[in-house]
XYZ file of C-alpha atoms in Angstrom:
175
model
C 0.000 0.000 0.000
C 1.116 3.489 -0.672
C 1.671 6.084 1.974
C -1.355 8.040 0.799
C -3.648 5.024 1.262
C -2.334 4.391 4.783
C -2.871 8.040 5.648
C -6.476 7.843 4.413
C -7.106 4.676 6.461
C -5.684 6.293 9.624
C -7.722 9.446 8.990
C -10.868 7.325 8.468
C -10.287 5.438 11.735
C -9.839 8.726 13.625
C -13.050 10.185 12.177
C -15.034 7.030 13.004
C -13.606 7.057 16.556
C -14.624 10.676 17.080
C -18.115 9.937 15.746
C -18.501 7.042 18.190
C -17.404 9.177 21.161
C -19.814 11.976 20.182
C -22.629 9.438 19.741
C -22.050 7.937 23.187
C -22.000 11.405 24.742
C -25.255 12.366 23.033
C -26.893 9.105 24.113
C -25.869 9.659 27.755
C -27.183 13.225 27.683
C -30.456 12.029 26.189
C -30.776 9.276 28.812
C -30.298 11.805 31.641
C -32.912 14.152 30.129
C -35.389 11.304 29.637
C -34.897 10.118 33.237
C -35.379 13.673 34.517
C -38.680 13.963 32.604
C -39.850 10.533 33.750
C -39.298 11.189 37.464
C -41.010 14.590 37.177
C -44.021 12.851 35.641
C -43.979 10.201 38.377
C -43.774 12.926 41.050
C -46.815 14.676 39.572
C -48.734 11.379 39.736
C -47.675 10.686 43.344
C -48.530 14.272 44.313
C -52.003 13.755 42.870
C -52.384 10.647 45.055
C -51.279 12.655 48.099
C -53.825 15.386 47.352
C -56.548 12.765 46.889
C -55.594 11.286 50.289
C -55.775 14.784 51.825
C -59.287 15.406 50.460
C -60.711 11.971 51.303
C -62.563 11.784 54.651
C -60.936 9.760 57.432
C -63.948 7.429 57.433
C -63.122 6.472 53.831
C -59.422 5.896 54.483
C -58.167 9.381 53.732
C -56.532 12.146 55.691
C -59.593 14.284 56.368
C -57.971 17.601 55.279
C -54.543 16.564 56.613
C -51.535 14.747 55.197
C -51.116 12.928 58.542
C -50.553 9.175 58.058
C -50.034 9.525 54.303
C -48.158 6.525 52.899
C -46.648 5.474 49.598
C -47.495 1.899 48.735
C -44.629 -0.500 48.127
C -45.415 -0.346 44.407
C -45.191 3.467 44.436
C -41.735 3.545 46.028
C -39.734 2.190 43.122
C -40.044 1.720 39.370
C -37.652 1.622 36.392
C -37.402 5.436 36.479
C -36.234 5.746 40.083
C -36.979 5.510 43.794
C -39.571 7.651 45.591
C -40.137 8.603 49.208
C -41.713 11.400 51.171
C -40.963 13.509 54.200
C -41.366 16.818 55.980
C -38.175 18.637 54.901
C -37.214 19.822 51.433
C -33.776 18.158 51.447
C -32.076 21.379 50.403
C -34.453 22.367 47.585
C -35.071 25.794 49.134
C -38.857 26.085 48.963
C -39.963 29.372 50.538
C -43.171 30.904 51.846
C -44.429 27.751 53.533
C -47.143 28.178 56.138
C -48.645 25.558 58.385
C -47.178 22.349 59.738
C -45.033 20.024 57.649
C -46.613 16.584 57.464
C -50.071 17.956 58.210
C -50.557 20.925 55.862
C -47.928 20.025 53.250
C -45.435 17.286 52.457
C -42.458 16.764 50.179
C -42.166 13.829 47.804
C -38.635 12.946 46.721
C -37.349 11.180 43.628
C -33.885 9.810 42.907
C -33.536 8.682 39.302
C -31.528 5.849 37.833
C -29.237 7.986 35.671
C -25.994 9.498 36.928
C -23.832 12.293 35.567
C -20.686 14.108 36.561
C -21.729 17.469 37.992
C -19.053 19.755 39.365
C -16.543 16.913 39.259
C -18.771 14.689 41.420
C -20.944 11.747 40.347
C -24.561 12.614 41.099
C -27.973 11.066 40.529
C -30.775 12.858 38.726
C -33.214 13.933 41.466
C -36.349 15.986 42.039
C -38.437 17.232 44.954
C -42.159 18.025 44.882
C -43.805 20.339 47.395
C -47.372 19.082 47.768
C -50.051 21.292 49.311
C -53.819 20.792 49.139
C -54.047 23.200 46.182
C -50.800 22.959 44.245
C -47.709 20.973 43.392
C -44.323 22.585 42.818
C -41.500 20.422 41.453
C -37.812 21.313 41.543
C -35.356 19.246 39.540
C -31.655 18.861 40.193
C -28.992 16.507 41.500
C -28.154 14.531 44.626
C -24.702 13.087 45.455
C -24.282 9.412 44.578
C -23.593 8.285 48.177
C -26.652 10.122 49.531
C -28.781 8.788 46.678
C -27.755 5.213 47.449
C -28.573 5.722 51.165
C -31.986 7.145 50.218
C -32.750 4.203 47.919
C -31.801 1.677 50.599
C -33.869 3.506 53.243
C -37.033 3.783 51.147
C -36.957 0.217 49.852
C -35.987 -1.450 53.155
C -38.366 -3.919 54.747
C -38.548 -1.793 57.904
C -39.906 1.245 56.066
C -43.660 0.727 56.055
C -44.923 3.992 54.586
C -42.159 5.443 52.419
C -41.386 8.292 54.822
C -37.679 9.068 55.030
C -35.228 11.562 56.484
C -32.301 10.388 54.349
C -32.976 12.740 51.412
C -30.437 15.544 51.719
C -27.808 17.393 49.743
C -30.198 18.237 46.911
C -28.923 20.870 44.480
C -31.528 22.498 42.263
C -30.702 22.700 38.597
């Protein structure tokens, strides 16, 4: 083979390699975006269930105008999109203007997705927090450190956790 043919082969291999790297990067970015959208949709659904519980009379198994004793079923705590729990703190999301008592007048539903990305030089899970009140739902999307996310997932899915309530959601950074 001539030198020109070898040069063209090497150039072709380099171009194909760059195309593969760019394709992988685009796929990863798309997977993170899709996971972010999926957990936001799941949070909206779970928030709707929480509001339904709030409005249902105690005699019919609801909260009777309170979020007291709200629970996520075992099926609601995990799916292919992520892991879900609830609690009375925002985990660092920074919701403001809250009135009333957490756990009675409003709750937070947390989501930790399945996709990870490097954010600020640290591996983090896709995450979101929903503030649920009787009248509205506000969702903030962002990131949670990998170690904290793994602790949250273990806490919510453990056999000792009977209602999905957790205090292990922390370190949330809004996007």
